[in-house]
PDB file of C-alpha atoms in Angstrom:
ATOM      1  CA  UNK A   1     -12.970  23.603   9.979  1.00 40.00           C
ATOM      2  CA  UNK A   2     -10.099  24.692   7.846  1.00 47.00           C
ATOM      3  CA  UNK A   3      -8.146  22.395   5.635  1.00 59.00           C
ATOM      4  CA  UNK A   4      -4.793  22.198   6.200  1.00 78.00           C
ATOM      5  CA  UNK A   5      -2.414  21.481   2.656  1.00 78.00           C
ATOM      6  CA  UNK A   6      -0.945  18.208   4.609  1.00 82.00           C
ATOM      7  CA  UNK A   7      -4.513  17.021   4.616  1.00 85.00           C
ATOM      8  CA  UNK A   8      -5.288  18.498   1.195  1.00 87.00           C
ATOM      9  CA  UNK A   9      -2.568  16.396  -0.166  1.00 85.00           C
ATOM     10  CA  UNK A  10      -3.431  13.207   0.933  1.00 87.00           C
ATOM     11  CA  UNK A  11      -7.166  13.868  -0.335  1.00 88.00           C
ATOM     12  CA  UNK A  12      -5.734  14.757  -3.396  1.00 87.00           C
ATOM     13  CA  UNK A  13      -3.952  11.417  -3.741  1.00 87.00           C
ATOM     14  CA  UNK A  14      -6.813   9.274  -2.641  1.00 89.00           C
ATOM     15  CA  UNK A  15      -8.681  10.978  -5.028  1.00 89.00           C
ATOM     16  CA  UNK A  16      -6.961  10.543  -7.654  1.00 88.00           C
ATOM     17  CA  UNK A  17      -6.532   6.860  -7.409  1.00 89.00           C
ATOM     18  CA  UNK A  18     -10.948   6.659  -6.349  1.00 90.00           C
ATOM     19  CA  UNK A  19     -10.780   8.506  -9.317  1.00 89.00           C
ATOM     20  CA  UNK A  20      -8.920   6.296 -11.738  1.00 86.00           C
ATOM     21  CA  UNK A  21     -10.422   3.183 -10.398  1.00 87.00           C
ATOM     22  CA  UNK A  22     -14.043   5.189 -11.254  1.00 86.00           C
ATOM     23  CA  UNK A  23     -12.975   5.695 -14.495  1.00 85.00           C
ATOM     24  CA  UNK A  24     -12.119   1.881 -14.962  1.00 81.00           C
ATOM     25  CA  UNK A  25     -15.386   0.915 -13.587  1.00 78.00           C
ATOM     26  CA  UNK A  26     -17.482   3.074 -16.229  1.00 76.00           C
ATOM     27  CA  UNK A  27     -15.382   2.092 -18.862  1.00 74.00           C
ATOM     28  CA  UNK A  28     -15.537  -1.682 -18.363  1.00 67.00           C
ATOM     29  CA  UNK A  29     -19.498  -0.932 -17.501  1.00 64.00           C
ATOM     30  CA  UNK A  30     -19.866   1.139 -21.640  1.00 68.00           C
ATOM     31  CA  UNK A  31     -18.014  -1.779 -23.456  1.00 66.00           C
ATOM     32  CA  UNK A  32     -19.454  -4.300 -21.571  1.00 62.00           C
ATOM     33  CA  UNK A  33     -16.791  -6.763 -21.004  1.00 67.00           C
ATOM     34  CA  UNK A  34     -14.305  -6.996 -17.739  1.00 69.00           C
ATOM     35  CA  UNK A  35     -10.387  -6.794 -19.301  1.00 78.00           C
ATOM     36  CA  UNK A  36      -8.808  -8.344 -17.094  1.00 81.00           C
ATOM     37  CA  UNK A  37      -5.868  -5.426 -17.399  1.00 80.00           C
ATOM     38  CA  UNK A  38      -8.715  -2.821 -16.638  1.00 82.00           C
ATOM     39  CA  UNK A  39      -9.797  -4.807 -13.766  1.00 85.00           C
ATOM     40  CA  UNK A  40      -6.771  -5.210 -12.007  1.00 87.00           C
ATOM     41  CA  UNK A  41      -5.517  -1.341 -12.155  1.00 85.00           C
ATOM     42  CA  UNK A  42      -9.129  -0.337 -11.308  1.00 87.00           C
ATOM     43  CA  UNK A  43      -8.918  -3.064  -7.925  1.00 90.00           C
ATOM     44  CA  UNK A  44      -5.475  -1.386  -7.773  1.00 88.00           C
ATOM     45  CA  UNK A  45      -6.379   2.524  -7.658  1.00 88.00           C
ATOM     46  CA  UNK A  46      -9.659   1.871  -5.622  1.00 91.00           C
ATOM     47  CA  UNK A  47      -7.234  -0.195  -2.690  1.00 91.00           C
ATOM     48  CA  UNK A  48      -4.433   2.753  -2.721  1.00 89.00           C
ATOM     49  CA  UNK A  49      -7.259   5.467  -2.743  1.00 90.00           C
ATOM     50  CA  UNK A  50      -8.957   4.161   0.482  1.00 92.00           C
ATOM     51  CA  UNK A  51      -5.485   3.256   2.001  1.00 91.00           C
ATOM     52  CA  UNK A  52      -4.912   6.905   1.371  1.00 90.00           C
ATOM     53  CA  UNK A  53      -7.910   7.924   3.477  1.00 92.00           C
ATOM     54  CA  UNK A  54      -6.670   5.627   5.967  1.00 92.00           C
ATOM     55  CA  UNK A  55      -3.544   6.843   6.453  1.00 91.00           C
ATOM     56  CA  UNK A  56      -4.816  10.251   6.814  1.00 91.00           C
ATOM     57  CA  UNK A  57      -7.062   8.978   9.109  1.00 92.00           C
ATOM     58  CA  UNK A  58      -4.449   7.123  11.233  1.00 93.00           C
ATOM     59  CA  UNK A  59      -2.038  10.553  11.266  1.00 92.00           C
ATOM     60  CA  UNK A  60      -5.577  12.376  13.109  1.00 91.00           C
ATOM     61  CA  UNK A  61      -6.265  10.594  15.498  1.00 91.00           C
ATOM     62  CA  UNK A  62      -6.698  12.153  18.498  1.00 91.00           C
ATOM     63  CA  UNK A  63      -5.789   9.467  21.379  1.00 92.00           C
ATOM     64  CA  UNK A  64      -3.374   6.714  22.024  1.00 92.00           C
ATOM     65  CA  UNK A  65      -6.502   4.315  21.828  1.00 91.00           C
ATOM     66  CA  UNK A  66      -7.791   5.576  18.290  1.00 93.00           C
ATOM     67  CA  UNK A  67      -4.487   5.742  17.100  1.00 93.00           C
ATOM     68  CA  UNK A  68      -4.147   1.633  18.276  1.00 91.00           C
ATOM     69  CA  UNK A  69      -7.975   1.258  15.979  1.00 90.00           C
ATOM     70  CA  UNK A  70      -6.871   2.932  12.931  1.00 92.00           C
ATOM     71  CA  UNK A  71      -2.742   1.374  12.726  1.00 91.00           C
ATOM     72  CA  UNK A  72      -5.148  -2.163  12.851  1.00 90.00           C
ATOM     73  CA  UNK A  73      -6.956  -0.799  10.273  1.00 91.00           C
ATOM     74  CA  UNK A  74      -4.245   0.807   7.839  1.00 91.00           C
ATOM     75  CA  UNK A  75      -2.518  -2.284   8.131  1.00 90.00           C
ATOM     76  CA  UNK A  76      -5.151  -4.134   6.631  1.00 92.00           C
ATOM     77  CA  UNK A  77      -5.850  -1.899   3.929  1.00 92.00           C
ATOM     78  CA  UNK A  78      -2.009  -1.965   3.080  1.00 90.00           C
ATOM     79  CA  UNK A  79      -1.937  -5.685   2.950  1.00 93.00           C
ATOM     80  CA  UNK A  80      -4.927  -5.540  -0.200  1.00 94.00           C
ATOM     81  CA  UNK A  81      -2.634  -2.996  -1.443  1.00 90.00           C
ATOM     82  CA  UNK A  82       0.008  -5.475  -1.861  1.00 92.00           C
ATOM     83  CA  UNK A  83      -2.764  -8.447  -2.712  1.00 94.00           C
ATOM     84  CA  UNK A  84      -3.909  -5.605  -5.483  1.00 92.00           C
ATOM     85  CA  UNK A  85       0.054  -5.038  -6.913  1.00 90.00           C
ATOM     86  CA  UNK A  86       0.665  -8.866  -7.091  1.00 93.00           C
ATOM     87  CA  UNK A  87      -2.751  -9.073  -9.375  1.00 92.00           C
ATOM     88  CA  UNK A  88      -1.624  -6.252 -11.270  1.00 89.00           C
ATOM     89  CA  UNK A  89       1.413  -7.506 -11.760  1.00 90.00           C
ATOM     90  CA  UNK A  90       0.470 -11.303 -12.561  1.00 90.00           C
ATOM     91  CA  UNK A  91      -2.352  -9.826 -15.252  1.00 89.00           C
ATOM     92  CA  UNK A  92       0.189  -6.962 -16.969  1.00 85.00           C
ATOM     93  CA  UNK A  93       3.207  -9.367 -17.320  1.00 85.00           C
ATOM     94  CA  UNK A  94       1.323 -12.476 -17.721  1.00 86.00           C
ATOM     95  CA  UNK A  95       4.601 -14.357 -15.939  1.00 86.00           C
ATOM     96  CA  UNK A  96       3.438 -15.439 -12.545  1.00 90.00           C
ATOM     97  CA  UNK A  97       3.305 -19.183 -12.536  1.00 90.00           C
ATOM     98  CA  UNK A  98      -0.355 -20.389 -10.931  1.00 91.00           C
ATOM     99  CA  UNK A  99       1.579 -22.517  -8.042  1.00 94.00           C
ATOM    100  CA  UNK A 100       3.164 -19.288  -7.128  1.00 94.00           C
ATOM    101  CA  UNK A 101       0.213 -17.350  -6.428  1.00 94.00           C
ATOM    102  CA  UNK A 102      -1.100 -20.268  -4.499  1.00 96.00           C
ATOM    103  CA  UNK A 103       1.742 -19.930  -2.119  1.00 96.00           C
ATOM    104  CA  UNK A 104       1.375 -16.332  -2.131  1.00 96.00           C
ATOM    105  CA  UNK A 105      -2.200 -16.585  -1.226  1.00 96.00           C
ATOM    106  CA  UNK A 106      -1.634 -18.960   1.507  1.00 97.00           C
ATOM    107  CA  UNK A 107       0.928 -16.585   3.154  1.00 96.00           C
ATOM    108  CA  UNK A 108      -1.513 -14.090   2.581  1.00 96.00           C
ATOM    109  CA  UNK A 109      -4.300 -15.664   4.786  1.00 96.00           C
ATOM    110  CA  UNK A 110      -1.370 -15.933   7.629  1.00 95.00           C
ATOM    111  CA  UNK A 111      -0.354 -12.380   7.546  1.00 95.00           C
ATOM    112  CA  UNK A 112      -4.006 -11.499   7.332  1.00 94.00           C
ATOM    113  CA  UNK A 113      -4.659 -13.725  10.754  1.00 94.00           C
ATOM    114  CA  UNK A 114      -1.786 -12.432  12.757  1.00 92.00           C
ATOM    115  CA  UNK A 115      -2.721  -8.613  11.779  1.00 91.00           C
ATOM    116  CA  UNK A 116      -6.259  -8.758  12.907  1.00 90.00           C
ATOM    117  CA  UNK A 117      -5.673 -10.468  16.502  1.00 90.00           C
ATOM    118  CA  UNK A 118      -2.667  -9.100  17.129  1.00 89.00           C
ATOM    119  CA  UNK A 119      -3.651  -5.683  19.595  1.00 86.00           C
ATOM    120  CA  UNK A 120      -1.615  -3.114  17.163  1.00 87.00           C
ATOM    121  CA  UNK A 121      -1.004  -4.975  14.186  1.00 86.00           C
ATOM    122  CA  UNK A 122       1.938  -6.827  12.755  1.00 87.00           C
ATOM    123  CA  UNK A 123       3.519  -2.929  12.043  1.00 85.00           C
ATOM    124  CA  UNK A 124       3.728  -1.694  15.652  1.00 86.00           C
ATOM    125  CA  UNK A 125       4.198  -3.342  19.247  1.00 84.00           C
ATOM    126  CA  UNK A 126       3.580  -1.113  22.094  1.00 87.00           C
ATOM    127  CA  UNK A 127       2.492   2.513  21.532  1.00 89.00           C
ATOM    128  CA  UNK A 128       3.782   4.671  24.145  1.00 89.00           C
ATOM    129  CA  UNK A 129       2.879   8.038  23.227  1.00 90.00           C
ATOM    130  CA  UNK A 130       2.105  10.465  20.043  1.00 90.00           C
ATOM    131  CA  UNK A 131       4.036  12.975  18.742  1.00 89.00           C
ATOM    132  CA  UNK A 132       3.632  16.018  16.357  1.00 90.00           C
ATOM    133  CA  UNK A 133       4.818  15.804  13.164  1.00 88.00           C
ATOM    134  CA  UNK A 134       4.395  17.868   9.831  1.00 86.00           C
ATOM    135  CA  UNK A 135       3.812  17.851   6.335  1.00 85.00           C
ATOM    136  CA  UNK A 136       3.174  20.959   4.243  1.00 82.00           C
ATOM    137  CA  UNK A 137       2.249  23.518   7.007  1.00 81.00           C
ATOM    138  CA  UNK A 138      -0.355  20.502   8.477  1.00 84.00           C
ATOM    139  CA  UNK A 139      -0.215  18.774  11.712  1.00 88.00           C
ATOM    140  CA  UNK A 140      -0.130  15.457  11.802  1.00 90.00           C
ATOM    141  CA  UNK A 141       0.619  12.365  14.568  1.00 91.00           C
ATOM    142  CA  UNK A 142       2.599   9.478  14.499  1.00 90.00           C
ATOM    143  CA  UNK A 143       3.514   7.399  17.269  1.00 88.00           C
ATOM    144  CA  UNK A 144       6.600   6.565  19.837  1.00 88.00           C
ATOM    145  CA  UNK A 145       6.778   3.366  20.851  1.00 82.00           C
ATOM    146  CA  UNK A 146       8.376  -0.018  19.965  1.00 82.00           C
ATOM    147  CA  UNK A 147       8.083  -2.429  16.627  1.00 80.00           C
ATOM    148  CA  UNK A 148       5.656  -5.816  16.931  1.00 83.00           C
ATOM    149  CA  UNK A 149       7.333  -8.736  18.044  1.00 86.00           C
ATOM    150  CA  UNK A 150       6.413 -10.311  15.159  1.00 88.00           C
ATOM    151  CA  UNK A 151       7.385  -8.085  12.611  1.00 86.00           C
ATOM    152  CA  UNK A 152      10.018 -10.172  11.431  1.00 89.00           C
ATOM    153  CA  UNK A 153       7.407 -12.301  10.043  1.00 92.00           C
ATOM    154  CA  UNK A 154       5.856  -9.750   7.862  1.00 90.00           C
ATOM    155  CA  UNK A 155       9.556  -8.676   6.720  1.00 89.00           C
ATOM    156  CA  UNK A 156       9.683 -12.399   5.308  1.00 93.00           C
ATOM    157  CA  UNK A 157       6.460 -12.055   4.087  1.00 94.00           C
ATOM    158  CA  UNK A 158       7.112  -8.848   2.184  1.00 91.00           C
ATOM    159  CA  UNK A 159      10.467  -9.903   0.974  1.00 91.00           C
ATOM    160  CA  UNK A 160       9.069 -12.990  -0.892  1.00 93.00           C
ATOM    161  CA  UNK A 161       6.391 -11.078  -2.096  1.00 93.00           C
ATOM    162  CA  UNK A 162       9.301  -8.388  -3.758  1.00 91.00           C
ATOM    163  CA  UNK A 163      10.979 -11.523  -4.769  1.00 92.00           C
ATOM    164  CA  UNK A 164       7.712 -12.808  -6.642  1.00 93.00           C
ATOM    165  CA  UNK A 165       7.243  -9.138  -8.330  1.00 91.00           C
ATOM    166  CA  UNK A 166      10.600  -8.785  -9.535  1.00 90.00           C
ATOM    167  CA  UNK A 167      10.768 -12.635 -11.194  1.00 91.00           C
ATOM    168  CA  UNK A 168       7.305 -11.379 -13.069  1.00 91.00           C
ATOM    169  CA  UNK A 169       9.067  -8.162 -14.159  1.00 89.00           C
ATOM    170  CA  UNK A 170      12.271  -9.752 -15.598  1.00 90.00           C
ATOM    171  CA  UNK A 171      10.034 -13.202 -17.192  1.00 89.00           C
ATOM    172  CA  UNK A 172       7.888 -10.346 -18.848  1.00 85.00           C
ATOM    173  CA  UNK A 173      10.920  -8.321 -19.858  1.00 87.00           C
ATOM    174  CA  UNK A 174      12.526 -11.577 -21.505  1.00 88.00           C
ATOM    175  CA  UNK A 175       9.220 -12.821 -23.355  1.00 85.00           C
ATOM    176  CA  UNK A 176       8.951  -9.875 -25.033  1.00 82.00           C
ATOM    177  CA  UNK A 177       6.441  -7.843 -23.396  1.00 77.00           C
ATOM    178  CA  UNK A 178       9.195  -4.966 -22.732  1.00 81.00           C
ATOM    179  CA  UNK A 179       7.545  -1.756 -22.542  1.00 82.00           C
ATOM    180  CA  UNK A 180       4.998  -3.328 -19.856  1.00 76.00           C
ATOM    181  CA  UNK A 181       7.769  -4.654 -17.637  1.00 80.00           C
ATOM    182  CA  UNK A 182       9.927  -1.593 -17.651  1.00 84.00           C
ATOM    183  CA  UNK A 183       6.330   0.466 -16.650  1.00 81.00           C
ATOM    184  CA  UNK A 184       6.217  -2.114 -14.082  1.00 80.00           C
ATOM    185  CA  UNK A 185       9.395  -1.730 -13.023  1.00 83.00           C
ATOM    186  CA  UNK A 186       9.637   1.911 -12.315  1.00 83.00           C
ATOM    187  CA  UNK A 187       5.916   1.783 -10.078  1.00 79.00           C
ATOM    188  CA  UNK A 188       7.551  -0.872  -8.176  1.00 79.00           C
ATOM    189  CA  UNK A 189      10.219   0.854  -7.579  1.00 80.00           C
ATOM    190  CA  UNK A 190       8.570   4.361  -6.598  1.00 84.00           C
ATOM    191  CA  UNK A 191       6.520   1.972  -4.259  1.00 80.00           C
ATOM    192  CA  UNK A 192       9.109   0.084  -2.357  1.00 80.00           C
ATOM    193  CA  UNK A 193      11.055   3.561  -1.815  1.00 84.00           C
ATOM    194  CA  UNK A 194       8.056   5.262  -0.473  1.00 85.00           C
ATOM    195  CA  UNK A 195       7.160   2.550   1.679  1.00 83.00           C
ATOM    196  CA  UNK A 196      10.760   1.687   2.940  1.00 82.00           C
ATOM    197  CA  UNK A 197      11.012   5.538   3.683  1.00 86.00           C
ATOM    198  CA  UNK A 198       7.331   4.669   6.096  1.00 84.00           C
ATOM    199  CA  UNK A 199       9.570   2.275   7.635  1.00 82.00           C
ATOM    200  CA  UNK A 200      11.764   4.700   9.131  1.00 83.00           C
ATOM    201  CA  UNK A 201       8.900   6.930  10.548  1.00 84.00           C
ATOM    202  CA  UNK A 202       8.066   3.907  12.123  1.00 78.00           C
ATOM    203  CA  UNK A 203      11.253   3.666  14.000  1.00 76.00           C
ATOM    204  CA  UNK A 204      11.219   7.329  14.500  1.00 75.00           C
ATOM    205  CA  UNK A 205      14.025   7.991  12.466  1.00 81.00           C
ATOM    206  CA  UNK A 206      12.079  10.991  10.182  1.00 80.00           C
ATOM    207  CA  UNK A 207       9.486  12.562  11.597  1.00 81.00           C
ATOM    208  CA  UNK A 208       6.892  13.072   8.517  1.00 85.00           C
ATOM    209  CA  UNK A 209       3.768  11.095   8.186  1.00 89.00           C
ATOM    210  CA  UNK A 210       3.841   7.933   6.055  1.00 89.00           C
ATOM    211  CA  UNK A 211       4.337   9.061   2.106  1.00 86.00           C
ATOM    212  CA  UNK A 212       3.629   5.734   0.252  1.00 85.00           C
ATOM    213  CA  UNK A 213       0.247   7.000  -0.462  1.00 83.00           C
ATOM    214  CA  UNK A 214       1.848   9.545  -2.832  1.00 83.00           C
ATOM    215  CA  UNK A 215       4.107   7.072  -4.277  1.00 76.00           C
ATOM    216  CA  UNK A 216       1.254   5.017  -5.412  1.00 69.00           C
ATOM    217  CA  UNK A 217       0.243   7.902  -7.763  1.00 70.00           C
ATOM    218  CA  UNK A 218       3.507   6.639  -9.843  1.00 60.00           C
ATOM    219  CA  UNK A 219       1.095   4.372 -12.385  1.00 56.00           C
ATOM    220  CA  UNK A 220      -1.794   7.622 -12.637  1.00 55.00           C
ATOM    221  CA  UNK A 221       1.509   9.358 -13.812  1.00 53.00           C
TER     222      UNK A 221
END
């Protein structure tokens, strides 16, 4: 079997983040203590490497019915993606009141409930077919069809959750922790651009495979 450079590039990017979150493992394991700092970007790397693999995953599958498995599936691993950013977030700009990442676990649990029993996912409604698309030479799929009916609840969700992140970033900017927050600032915003951009391949408006995976290499850079 011949590897495409599509499919080369998103094993490069999940590599690079199993990589990173090795390398945080082995470090924490040689001085013997968990940072929390260390912990969090290793839990951070190690979620966006295997949401990597999923999404390649998703964009090869090879039916209508496997494609339905693995959009369950990628949807889960994207929402510890987002559980992983908030925890990087609260532990690098120390400015996430407690009460607020109560909440934000609660609504967490609820997102979680709806995407595992609803058929597709809280990302996609009805599949109707699969179409062709590419990325560097490779062949990939993504799927026609229409958006959950209950998308509009994970919208909310993720807004609040941008709202949350952004709050951190400017309290951690204003207490003096400056350099961290403006670090922050920029992988947040390579993130949300990459995954607005999945948004539209969604709703069919570009026809690439999702890209947020390569985004997420933002903090390895």
């Amino acid at each position: 079997m011949t590897v495409g450079w599509g499919t080369l590039a998103y094993g490069i990017a999940a590599g690079a983040q199993l990589g990173l979150a090795l390398v945080f493992l082995l470090n924490g394991a040689r001085t013997r203590r968990l940072d929390p700092l260390m912990a969090s970007f290793g839990f951070y790397s190690f979620s966006m490497g295997v949401a990597a693999l999923a999404t390649v995953r998703l964009h090869l599958a090879t039916s209508i019915s496997d494609y339905a498995d693995w959009v369950r599936i990628f949807g889960v691993f994207g929402l510890v993606v987002i559980v992983a950013t908030v925890i990087l977030v609260a532990v690098w700009t120390a400015a996430i009141p407690q009460v607020a990442l109560w909440v934000f676990a609660a609504a967490t649990v609820v997102i979680a409930v709806f995407q595992v029993s609803l058929p597709n996912g809280l990302l996609v409604g009805e599949i109707e077919s699969l179409r062709n698309v590419e990325l560097l030479g490779d062949q990939f799929v993504v799927h026609d069809g229409s958006a959950s009916t209950w998308r509009a609840v994970l919208d909310v969700y993720l807004i609040g959750v941008f709202a949350l992140i952004v709050v951190a970033i400017v309290r951690g900017y204003r207490s003096g922790k400056r350099t961290h927050a403006m670090l922050m600032a920029a992988t947040v915003l390579v993130t949300i651009a990459t995954s607005y951009y999945d948004s539209l391949v969604d709703f069919g408006v570009v026809a690439t495979p999702y890209l947020a995976s390569f985004g997420a290499l933002a903090p390895a850079i």
